[in-house]
């Protein structure tokens, strides 16, 4: 039997993290199987971004273990660079390289980190730009694109590394409302294709449509871990009921 079928894509075991006196991640234990789409919800300051950032080691943890496909997160060096390409991250601010064209933004990682030839990287990049609907913008610079277009380029750039997992931290929060759905549509299609995704978002429509699982955090702890239907129709905790009434109540 192939081990990778049973080894979780992401596993966190008794993960603890403090910022000074603040216990920002409190004994987090979760397993995320390959292909699962997890939406992380919770009030501001509950630790959602910190959770994501620990998974690709933008933030170190105090104790516990984080594994990607069974392998402990590397602390530094080449292994860390490889981890960062296996575990892509898409942020609220698109973080494209301002002085590179759209096409160069997407080919850079594969040529520099994955050592793919320029020709192959460009071919793949053009396919990805087509897929996210920004082929026409390929020779422009990020500042010449709308926010929605830039975020779709950021997703293409992440996909260019052929990641095993993509973490999304509020990918649509900085966008004008009319651009939100074009980015969510790309994410829904990725989800349907079987990408393993951890998504922090306030887009409840996306959560209902695309999530396999909802993790609700409050004060650095996982308070609920369930399927979307159960979470939205019958939240168990007072914290989750309160959160839902605020977010859905207007
Ligand atoms: N680098 C840091 N140093 C100190 N405290 C931090 C740091 N980063 C985050 N925090 C604190 O840790 C807590 C959790 O922050 P985090 O950004 O993970 O929350 P969040 O759930 O993503 O919130 P939001 O919904 O507002 O993005 C907050 O109280 C925050 O102020
Ligand atoms: Mg956050």
PDB file of C-alpha atoms and ligand atoms in Angstrom:
ATOM      1  CA  UNK A   1       0.000   0.000   0.000  1.00  0.00           C
ATOM      2  CA  UNK A   2       1.183   3.465  -0.843  1.00  0.00           C
ATOM      3  CA  UNK A   3       2.007   5.263   2.376  1.00  0.00           C
ATOM      4  CA  UNK A   4       1.165   8.679   0.963  1.00  0.00           C
ATOM      5  CA  UNK A   5      -2.491   7.686   0.867  1.00  0.00           C
ATOM      6  CA  UNK A   6      -2.607   7.527   4.625  1.00  0.00           C
ATOM      7  CA  UNK A   7       0.031  10.029   5.699  1.00  0.00           C
ATOM      8  CA  UNK A   8      -1.760  13.348   6.273  1.00  0.00           C
ATOM      9  CA  UNK A   9      -0.684  16.209   4.018  1.00  0.00           C
ATOM     10  CA  UNK A  10      -0.404  18.450   7.062  1.00  0.00           C
ATOM     11  CA  UNK A  11      -0.210  17.349  10.651  1.00  0.00           C
ATOM     12  CA  UNK A  12       0.151  19.577  13.680  1.00  0.00           C
ATOM     13  CA  UNK A  13       0.648  17.929  17.039  1.00  0.00           C
ATOM     14  CA  UNK A  14       0.425  19.805  20.343  1.00  0.00           C
ATOM     15  CA  UNK A  15       1.675  22.996  18.740  1.00  0.00           C
ATOM     16  CA  UNK A  16       2.261  25.824  21.192  1.00  0.00           C
ATOM     17  CA  UNK A  17       3.325  29.346  20.412  1.00  0.00           C
ATOM     18  CA  UNK A  18       3.623  32.507  22.485  1.00  0.00           C
ATOM     19  CA  UNK A  19       4.270  36.120  21.622  1.00  0.00           C
ATOM     20  CA  UNK A  20       5.681  37.212  24.956  1.00  0.00           C
ATOM     21  CA  UNK A  21       2.835  36.688  27.446  1.00  0.00           C
ATOM     22  CA  UNK A  22       0.274  36.036  24.729  1.00  0.00           C
ATOM     23  CA  UNK A  23      -0.442  32.337  24.201  1.00  0.00           C
ATOM     24  CA  UNK A  24      -1.265  32.708  20.527  1.00  0.00           C
ATOM     25  CA  UNK A  25      -1.495  29.009  19.572  1.00  0.00           C
ATOM     26  CA  UNK A  26      -2.770  26.791  22.342  1.00  0.00           C
ATOM     27  CA  UNK A  27      -2.074  23.104  21.936  1.00  0.00           C
ATOM     28  CA  UNK A  28      -3.114  22.858  18.295  1.00  0.00           C
ATOM     29  CA  UNK A  29      -3.513  19.286  17.063  1.00  0.00           C
ATOM     30  CA  UNK A  30      -4.965  18.694  13.589  1.00  0.00           C
ATOM     31  CA  UNK A  31      -4.499  16.388  10.643  1.00  0.00           C
ATOM     32  CA  UNK A  32      -5.377  17.569   7.154  1.00  0.00           C
ATOM     33  CA  UNK A  33      -5.560  14.831   4.536  1.00  0.00           C
ATOM     34  CA  UNK A  34      -4.473  15.302   0.945  1.00  0.00           C
ATOM     35  CA  UNK A  35      -7.045  17.152  -1.138  1.00  0.00           C
ATOM     36  CA  UNK A  36      -8.975  18.577   1.780  1.00  0.00           C
ATOM     37  CA  UNK A  37     -10.156  22.192   1.722  1.00  0.00           C
ATOM     38  CA  UNK A  38     -10.155  23.645   5.228  1.00  0.00           C
ATOM     39  CA  UNK A  39     -11.648  27.048   5.931  1.00  0.00           C
ATOM     40  CA  UNK A  40     -10.358  28.654   9.123  1.00  0.00           C
ATOM     41  CA  UNK A  41     -12.778  31.058  10.782  1.00  0.00           C
ATOM     42  CA  UNK A  42     -12.624  33.053  13.968  1.00  0.00           C
ATOM     43  CA  UNK A  43     -12.655  36.531  15.426  1.00  0.00           C
ATOM     44  CA  UNK A  44      -9.861  39.016  14.829  1.00  0.00           C
ATOM     45  CA  UNK A  45      -6.795  38.128  16.856  1.00  0.00           C
ATOM     46  CA  UNK A  46      -7.784  34.482  17.353  1.00  0.00           C
ATOM     47  CA  UNK A  47      -4.572  33.223  15.735  1.00  0.00           C
ATOM     48  CA  UNK A  48      -5.699  32.325  12.204  1.00  0.00           C
ATOM     49  CA  UNK A  49      -2.838  34.068  10.416  1.00  0.00           C
ATOM     50  CA  UNK A  50      -0.334  32.783  12.938  1.00  0.00           C
ATOM     51  CA  UNK A  51      -1.581  29.234  12.365  1.00  0.00           C
ATOM     52  CA  UNK A  52      -1.046  29.596   8.604  1.00  0.00           C
ATOM     53  CA  UNK A  53       2.327  31.212   9.023  1.00  0.00           C
ATOM     54  CA  UNK A  54       3.621  28.390  11.195  1.00  0.00           C
ATOM     55  CA  UNK A  55       2.695  25.814   8.525  1.00  0.00           C
ATOM     56  CA  UNK A  56       5.261  27.190   6.090  1.00  0.00           C
ATOM     57  CA  UNK A  57       7.528  28.290   8.878  1.00  0.00           C
ATOM     58  CA  UNK A  58       7.250  32.002   8.418  1.00  0.00           C
ATOM     59  CA  UNK A  59       6.818  31.774  12.192  1.00  0.00           C
ATOM     60  CA  UNK A  60       8.663  29.294  14.408  1.00  0.00           C
ATOM     61  CA  UNK A  61       6.762  27.421  17.120  1.00  0.00           C
ATOM     62  CA  UNK A  62       7.699  26.971  20.781  1.00  0.00           C
ATOM     63  CA  UNK A  63       6.906  23.279  21.016  1.00  0.00           C
ATOM     64  CA  UNK A  64       4.997  20.499  19.342  1.00  0.00           C
ATOM     65  CA  UNK A  65       5.433  19.234  15.802  1.00  0.00           C
ATOM     66  CA  UNK A  66       4.367  20.236  12.318  1.00  0.00           C
ATOM     67  CA  UNK A  67       4.808  17.763   9.466  1.00  0.00           C
ATOM     68  CA  UNK A  68       4.128  18.010   5.753  1.00  0.00           C
ATOM     69  CA  UNK A  69       3.514  14.540   4.306  1.00  0.00           C
ATOM     70  CA  UNK A  70       5.132  13.072   7.376  1.00  0.00           C
ATOM     71  CA  UNK A  71       8.276  15.204   7.214  1.00  0.00           C
ATOM     72  CA  UNK A  72       9.092  17.642  10.002  1.00  0.00           C
ATOM     73  CA  UNK A  73       9.337  21.252   8.898  1.00  0.00           C
ATOM     74  CA  UNK A  74      12.950  22.129   8.230  1.00  0.00           C
ATOM     75  CA  UNK A  75      14.373  25.017  10.262  1.00  0.00           C
ATOM     76  CA  UNK A  76      16.584  26.579   7.628  1.00  0.00           C
ATOM     77  CA  UNK A  77      18.663  26.288   4.470  1.00  0.00           C
ATOM     78  CA  UNK A  78      17.837  24.526   1.233  1.00  0.00           C
ATOM     79  CA  UNK A  79      15.236  22.300   2.841  1.00  0.00           C
ATOM     80  CA  UNK A  80      13.347  25.366   4.010  1.00  0.00           C
ATOM     81  CA  UNK A  81      13.370  26.826   0.485  1.00  0.00           C
ATOM     82  CA  UNK A  82      11.960  23.539  -0.792  1.00  0.00           C
ATOM     83  CA  UNK A  83       9.269  23.569   1.892  1.00  0.00           C
ATOM     84  CA  UNK A  84       8.272  27.094   0.903  1.00  0.00           C
ATOM     85  CA  UNK A  85       7.745  25.919  -2.664  1.00  0.00           C
ATOM     86  CA  UNK A  86       5.804  22.829  -1.557  1.00  0.00           C
ATOM     87  CA  UNK A  87       3.610  24.926   0.722  1.00  0.00           C
ATOM     88  CA  UNK A  88       2.503  27.985  -1.212  1.00  0.00           C
ATOM     89  CA  UNK A  89       1.017  31.001   0.470  1.00  0.00           C
ATOM     90  CA  UNK A  90      -1.285  33.682  -0.886  1.00  0.00           C
ATOM     91  CA  UNK A  91      -1.670  36.775   1.281  1.00  0.00           C
ATOM     92  CA  UNK A  92      -4.117  39.615   1.499  1.00  0.00           C
ATOM     93  CA  UNK A  93      -1.543  41.941  -0.072  1.00  0.00           C
ATOM     94  CA  UNK A  94      -0.447  40.332  -3.271  1.00  0.00           C
ATOM     95  CA  UNK A  95       3.299  40.667  -2.733  1.00  0.00           C
ATOM     96  CA  UNK A  96       4.185  40.596  -6.419  1.00  0.00           C
ATOM     97  CA  UNK A  97       7.615  41.867  -7.414  1.00  0.00           C
ATOM     98  CA  UNK A  98       6.917  45.424  -8.556  1.00  0.00           C
ATOM     99  CA  UNK A  99       9.880  45.684 -10.918  1.00  0.00           C
ATOM    100  CA  UNK A 100       9.179  42.384 -12.725  1.00  0.00           C
ATOM    101  CA  UNK A 101       6.566  41.780 -15.388  1.00  0.00           C
ATOM    102  CA  UNK A 102       3.595  39.527 -14.686  1.00  0.00           C
ATOM    103  CA  UNK A 103       5.211  36.727 -16.693  1.00  0.00           C
ATOM    104  CA  UNK A 104       8.533  37.156 -14.862  1.00  0.00           C
ATOM    105  CA  UNK A 105       6.730  37.075 -11.522  1.00  0.00           C
ATOM    106  CA  UNK A 106       5.424  33.625 -12.390  1.00  0.00           C
ATOM    107  CA  UNK A 107       8.602  32.186 -13.982  1.00  0.00           C
ATOM    108  CA  UNK A 108      11.015  33.404 -11.312  1.00  0.00           C
ATOM    109  CA  UNK A 109      10.384  30.773  -8.643  1.00  0.00           C
ATOM    110  CA  UNK A 110      10.512  27.761 -10.976  1.00  0.00           C
ATOM    111  CA  UNK A 111      13.751  28.901 -12.662  1.00  0.00           C
ATOM    112  CA  UNK A 112      15.524  30.000  -9.465  1.00  0.00           C
ATOM    113  CA  UNK A 113      14.303  27.468  -6.913  1.00  0.00           C
ATOM    114  CA  UNK A 114      13.066  24.503  -8.935  1.00  0.00           C
ATOM    115  CA  UNK A 115      15.836  24.876 -11.579  1.00  0.00           C
ATOM    116  CA  UNK A 116      13.363  24.559 -14.428  1.00  0.00           C
ATOM    117  CA  UNK A 117      14.632  25.804 -17.833  1.00  0.00           C
ATOM    118  CA  UNK A 118      13.452  29.289 -18.875  1.00  0.00           C
ATOM    119  CA  UNK A 119      11.583  27.867 -21.853  1.00  0.00           C
ATOM    120  CA  UNK A 120       9.694  25.303 -19.762  1.00  0.00           C
ATOM    121  CA  UNK A 121       8.978  27.818 -17.008  1.00  0.00           C
ATOM    122  CA  UNK A 122       7.573  30.261 -19.543  1.00  0.00           C
ATOM    123  CA  UNK A 123       5.401  27.645 -21.196  1.00  0.00           C
ATOM    124  CA  UNK A 124       3.957  26.594 -17.846  1.00  0.00           C
ATOM    125  CA  UNK A 125       3.540  30.211 -16.707  1.00  0.00           C
ATOM    126  CA  UNK A 126       1.541  31.054 -19.824  1.00  0.00           C
ATOM    127  CA  UNK A 127      -0.762  28.094 -19.171  1.00  0.00           C
ATOM    128  CA  UNK A 128      -1.279  29.245 -15.592  1.00  0.00           C
ATOM    129  CA  UNK A 129      -1.896  32.874 -16.564  1.00  0.00           C
ATOM    130  CA  UNK A 130      -4.454  31.618 -19.051  1.00  0.00           C
ATOM    131  CA  UNK A 131      -6.084  29.528 -16.401  1.00  0.00           C
ATOM    132  CA  UNK A 132      -6.492  32.473 -14.031  1.00  0.00           C
ATOM    133  CA  UNK A 133      -7.557  34.717 -16.915  1.00  0.00           C
ATOM    134  CA  UNK A 134      -4.731  37.257 -17.094  1.00  0.00           C
ATOM    135  CA  UNK A 135      -2.794  36.216 -20.213  1.00  0.00           C
ATOM    136  CA  UNK A 136      -3.320  39.620 -21.800  1.00  0.00           C
ATOM    137  CA  UNK A 137      -1.494  41.281 -18.915  1.00  0.00           C
ATOM    138  CA  UNK A 138       1.632  39.139 -19.157  1.00  0.00           C
ATOM    139  CA  UNK A 139       4.035  41.907 -20.192  1.00  0.00           C
ATOM    140  CA  UNK A 140       2.675  44.525 -17.793  1.00  0.00           C
ATOM    141  CA  UNK A 141       3.971  45.353 -14.329  1.00  0.00           C
ATOM    142  CA  UNK A 142       1.905  44.630 -11.185  1.00  0.00           C
ATOM    143  CA  UNK A 143       0.955  48.286 -10.609  1.00  0.00           C
ATOM    144  CA  UNK A 144      -0.749  48.310 -14.012  1.00  0.00           C
ATOM    145  CA  UNK A 145      -3.192  45.560 -12.966  1.00  0.00           C
ATOM    146  CA  UNK A 146      -6.343  45.687 -10.865  1.00  0.00           C
ATOM    147  CA  UNK A 147      -6.258  44.143  -7.399  1.00  0.00           C
ATOM    148  CA  UNK A 148      -8.268  41.141  -8.572  1.00  0.00           C
ATOM    149  CA  UNK A 149      -5.889  40.579 -11.463  1.00  0.00           C
ATOM    150  CA  UNK A 150      -2.860  40.899  -9.197  1.00  0.00           C
ATOM    151  CA  UNK A 151      -4.287  38.388  -6.769  1.00  0.00           C
ATOM    152  CA  UNK A 152      -4.950  35.943  -9.604  1.00  0.00           C
ATOM    153  CA  UNK A 153      -1.323  36.390 -10.690  1.00  0.00           C
ATOM    154  CA  UNK A 154      -0.262  35.679  -7.103  1.00  0.00           C
ATOM    155  CA  UNK A 155      -2.225  32.424  -7.252  1.00  0.00           C
ATOM    156  CA  UNK A 156      -0.629  31.551 -10.617  1.00  0.00           C
ATOM    157  CA  UNK A 157       2.786  32.300  -9.157  1.00  0.00           C
ATOM    158  CA  UNK A 158       2.098  29.974  -6.270  1.00  0.00           C
ATOM    159  CA  UNK A 159       0.825  27.236  -8.631  1.00  0.00           C
ATOM    160  CA  UNK A 160       3.940  27.574 -10.802  1.00  0.00           C
ATOM    161  CA  UNK A 161       5.933  25.943  -8.004  1.00  0.00           C
ATOM    162  CA  UNK A 162       3.717  22.880  -8.228  1.00  0.00           C
ATOM    163  CA  UNK A 163       2.830  23.087  -4.537  1.00  0.00           C
ATOM    164  CA  UNK A 164       1.384  20.281  -2.450  1.00  0.00           C
ATOM    165  CA  UNK A 165      -0.594  22.713  -0.334  1.00  0.00           C
ATOM    166  CA  UNK A 166      -1.659  26.330  -0.702  1.00  0.00           C
ATOM    167  CA  UNK A 167      -2.379  28.494   2.332  1.00  0.00           C
ATOM    168  CA  UNK A 168      -4.602  31.504   1.710  1.00  0.00           C
ATOM    169  CA  UNK A 169      -4.735  34.252   4.315  1.00  0.00           C
ATOM    170  CA  UNK A 170      -7.708  36.509   3.579  1.00  0.00           C
ATOM    171  CA  UNK A 171      -6.941  36.554  -0.156  1.00  0.00           C
ATOM    172  CA  UNK A 172      -9.929  38.737  -1.017  1.00  0.00           C
ATOM    173  CA  UNK A 173     -10.003  41.119   1.948  1.00  0.00           C
ATOM    174  CA  UNK A 174      -8.067  43.893   0.212  1.00  0.00           C
ATOM    175  CA  UNK A 175     -10.125  43.732  -2.987  1.00  0.00           C
ATOM    176  CA  UNK A 176     -12.908  45.954  -4.215  1.00  0.00           C
ATOM    177  CA  UNK A 177     -16.164  44.006  -3.914  1.00  0.00           C
ATOM    178  CA  UNK A 178     -16.597  43.506  -7.648  1.00  0.00           C
ATOM    179  CA  UNK A 179     -13.240  41.713  -7.840  1.00  0.00           C
ATOM    180  CA  UNK A 180     -13.833  39.258  -5.041  1.00  0.00           C
ATOM    181  CA  UNK A 181     -15.720  36.693  -7.085  1.00  0.00           C
ATOM    182  CA  UNK A 182     -13.118  36.465  -9.870  1.00  0.00           C
ATOM    183  CA  UNK A 183     -10.545  35.416  -7.266  1.00  0.00           C
ATOM    184  CA  UNK A 184     -12.932  33.101  -5.409  1.00  0.00           C
ATOM    185  CA  UNK A 185     -13.837  31.414  -8.719  1.00  0.00           C
ATOM    186  CA  UNK A 186     -10.173  30.506  -9.249  1.00  0.00           C
ATOM    187  CA  UNK A 187     -10.006  29.148  -5.698  1.00  0.00           C
ATOM    188  CA  UNK A 188     -13.180  27.104  -6.125  1.00  0.00           C
ATOM    189  CA  UNK A 189     -11.764  25.533  -9.286  1.00  0.00           C
ATOM    190  CA  UNK A 190      -8.529  24.674  -7.485  1.00  0.00           C
ATOM    191  CA  UNK A 191     -10.525  23.105  -4.678  1.00  0.00           C
ATOM    192  CA  UNK A 192     -12.497  20.995  -7.148  1.00  0.00           C
ATOM    193  CA  UNK A 193      -9.282  19.820  -8.773  1.00  0.00           C
ATOM    194  CA  UNK A 194      -8.133  18.375  -5.474  1.00  0.00           C
ATOM    195  CA  UNK A 195      -5.620  20.932  -4.218  1.00  0.00           C
ATOM    196  CA  UNK A 196      -5.051  20.746  -0.470  1.00  0.00           C
ATOM    197  CA  UNK A 197      -6.003  24.190   0.795  1.00  0.00           C
ATOM    198  CA  UNK A 198      -6.114  26.009   4.108  1.00  0.00           C
ATOM    199  CA  UNK A 199      -8.121  29.192   3.658  1.00  0.00           C
ATOM    200  CA  UNK A 200      -8.629  32.001   6.151  1.00  0.00           C
ATOM    201  CA  UNK A 201     -11.532  34.017   4.827  1.00  0.00           C
ATOM    202  CA  UNK A 202     -14.632  35.927   5.787  1.00  0.00           C
ATOM    203  CA  UNK A 203     -16.341  34.839   2.576  1.00  0.00           C
ATOM    204  CA  UNK A 204     -19.029  32.567   3.973  1.00  0.00           C
ATOM    205  CA  UNK A 205     -20.271  31.773   0.467  1.00  0.00           C
ATOM    206  CA  UNK A 206     -16.895  30.278  -0.359  1.00  0.00           C
ATOM    207  CA  UNK A 207     -16.847  28.398   2.940  1.00  0.00           C
ATOM    208  CA  UNK A 208     -20.231  26.826   2.253  1.00  0.00           C
ATOM    209  CA  UNK A 209     -19.468  26.059  -1.375  1.00  0.00           C
ATOM    210  CA  UNK A 210     -15.893  24.848  -1.311  1.00  0.00           C
ATOM    211  CA  UNK A 211     -14.937  23.822   2.220  1.00  0.00           C
ATOM    212  CA  UNK A 212     -14.782  20.196   3.281  1.00  0.00           C
ATOM    213  CA  UNK A 213     -14.133  21.278   6.826  1.00  0.00           C
ATOM    214  CA  UNK A 214     -14.434  24.319   9.051  1.00  0.00           C
ATOM    215  CA  UNK A 215     -11.972  25.025  11.815  1.00  0.00           C
ATOM    216  CA  UNK A 216     -13.216  27.718  14.172  1.00  0.00           C
ATOM    217  CA  UNK A 217     -10.610  29.371  16.372  1.00  0.00           C
ATOM    218  CA  UNK A 218     -10.964  31.639  19.365  1.00  0.00           C
ATOM    219  CA  UNK A 219      -8.174  32.922  21.614  1.00  0.00           C
ATOM    220  CA  UNK A 220      -5.524  30.742  19.995  1.00  0.00           C
ATOM    221  CA  UNK A 221      -7.407  27.468  20.381  1.00  0.00           C
ATOM    222  CA  UNK A 222      -9.470  25.325  18.026  1.00  0.00           C
ATOM    223  CA  UNK A 223     -12.990  25.569  19.414  1.00  0.00           C
ATOM    224  CA  UNK A 224     -14.853  23.685  16.656  1.00  0.00           C
ATOM    225  CA  UNK A 225     -13.639  21.369  13.929  1.00  0.00           C
ATOM    226  CA  UNK A 226     -16.503  20.143  11.805  1.00  0.00           C
ATOM    227  CA  UNK A 227     -18.168  20.071   8.387  1.00  0.00           C
ATOM    228  CA  UNK A 228     -19.620  23.330   6.979  1.00  0.00           C
ATOM    229  CA  UNK A 229     -23.230  22.181   7.191  1.00  0.00           C
ATOM    230  CA  UNK A 230     -22.955  21.392  10.903  1.00  0.00           C
ATOM    231  CA  UNK A 231     -20.994  24.539  11.623  1.00  0.00           C
ATOM    232  CA  UNK A 232     -23.379  26.914   9.915  1.00  0.00           C
ATOM    233  CA  UNK A 233     -26.607  25.274  10.974  1.00  0.00           C
ATOM    234  CA  UNK A 234     -25.737  23.956  14.429  1.00  0.00           C
ATOM    235  CA  UNK A 235     -22.625  25.558  15.925  1.00  0.00           C
ATOM    236  CA  UNK A 236     -21.920  23.934  19.271  1.00  0.00           C
ATOM    237  CA  UNK A 237     -20.052  26.635  21.149  1.00  0.00           C
ATOM    238  CA  UNK A 238     -21.270  29.984  22.377  1.00  0.00           C
ATOM    239  CA  UNK A 239     -18.200  31.592  20.743  1.00  0.00           C
ATOM    240  CA  UNK A 240     -19.106  30.208  17.325  1.00  0.00           C
ATOM    241  CA  UNK A 241     -22.780  31.184  17.683  1.00  0.00           C
ATOM    242  CA  UNK A 242     -21.729  34.686  18.638  1.00  0.00           C
ATOM    243  CA  UNK A 243     -19.263  34.876  15.710  1.00  0.00           C
ATOM    244  CA  UNK A 244     -21.865  33.650  13.218  1.00  0.00           C
ATOM    245  CA  UNK A 245     -24.528  36.016  14.437  1.00  0.00           C
ATOM    246  CA  UNK A 246     -22.119  38.919  13.927  1.00  0.00           C
ATOM    247  CA  UNK A 247     -20.904  37.842  10.517  1.00  0.00           C
ATOM    248  CA  UNK A 248     -24.234  36.658   9.100  1.00  0.00           C
ATOM    249  CA  UNK A 249     -26.466  39.023  11.025  1.00  0.00           C
ATOM    250  CA  UNK A 250     -26.281  41.958   8.652  1.00  0.00           C
TER     251      UNK A 250
HETATM  252  N1  LIG B   1       4.640  39.353  15.441  1.00  0.00           N
HETATM  253  C1  LIG B   1       3.814  39.476  16.480  1.00  0.00           C
HETATM  254  N2  LIG B   1       4.249  39.886  17.682  1.00  0.00           N
HETATM  255  C2  LIG B   1       3.410  39.981  18.735  1.00  0.00           C
HETATM  256  N3  LIG B   1       2.102  39.673  18.712  1.00  0.00           N
HETATM  257  C3  LIG B   1       1.614  39.251  17.552  1.00  0.00           C
HETATM  258  C4  LIG B   1       2.414  39.134  16.363  1.00  0.00           C
HETATM  259  N4  LIG B   1       1.632  38.685  15.349  1.00  0.00           N
HETATM  260  C5  LIG B   1       0.412  38.545  15.867  1.00  0.00           C
HETATM  261  N5  LIG B   1       0.382  38.876  17.172  1.00  0.00           N
HETATM  262  C6  LIG B   1      -0.789  38.798  18.066  1.00  0.00           C
HETATM  263  O1  LIG B   1      -1.230  37.447  18.063  1.00  0.00           O
HETATM  264  C7  LIG B   1      -2.655  37.372  18.062  1.00  0.00           C
HETATM  265  C8  LIG B   1      -3.111  36.559  16.893  1.00  0.00           C
HETATM  266  O2  LIG B   1      -2.793  37.256  15.680  1.00  0.00           O
HETATM  267  P1  LIG B   1      -3.212  36.702  14.270  1.00  0.00           P
HETATM  268  O3  LIG B   1      -2.697  37.684  13.290  1.00  0.00           O
HETATM  269  O4  LIG B   1      -2.785  35.294  14.125  1.00  0.00           O
HETATM  270  O5  LIG B   1      -4.802  36.774  14.366  1.00  0.00           O
HETATM  271  P2  LIG B   1      -5.895  36.574  13.251  1.00  0.00           P
HETATM  272  O6  LIG B   1      -6.863  35.560  13.748  1.00  0.00           O
HETATM  273  O7  LIG B   1      -5.251  36.312  11.942  1.00  0.00           O
HETATM  274  O8  LIG B   1      -6.640  37.997  13.234  1.00  0.00           O
HETATM  275  P3  LIG B   1      -7.266  38.848  12.018  1.00  0.00           P
HETATM  276  O9  LIG B   1      -8.619  38.242  11.741  1.00  0.00           O
HETATM  277  O10 LIG B   1      -7.385  40.232  12.582  1.00  0.00           O
HETATM  278  O11 LIG B   1      -6.314  38.750  10.862  1.00  0.00           O
HETATM  279  C9  LIG B   1      -3.144  38.813  18.068  1.00  0.00           C
HETATM  280  O12 LIG B   1      -3.448  39.167  19.386  1.00  0.00           O
HETATM  281  C10 LIG B   1      -1.967  39.597  17.561  1.00  0.00           C
HETATM  282  O13 LIG B   1      -1.957  40.906  18.073  1.00  0.00           O
HETATM  283 MG1  LIG B   2      -5.129  37.381  10.166  1.00  0.00          MG
END
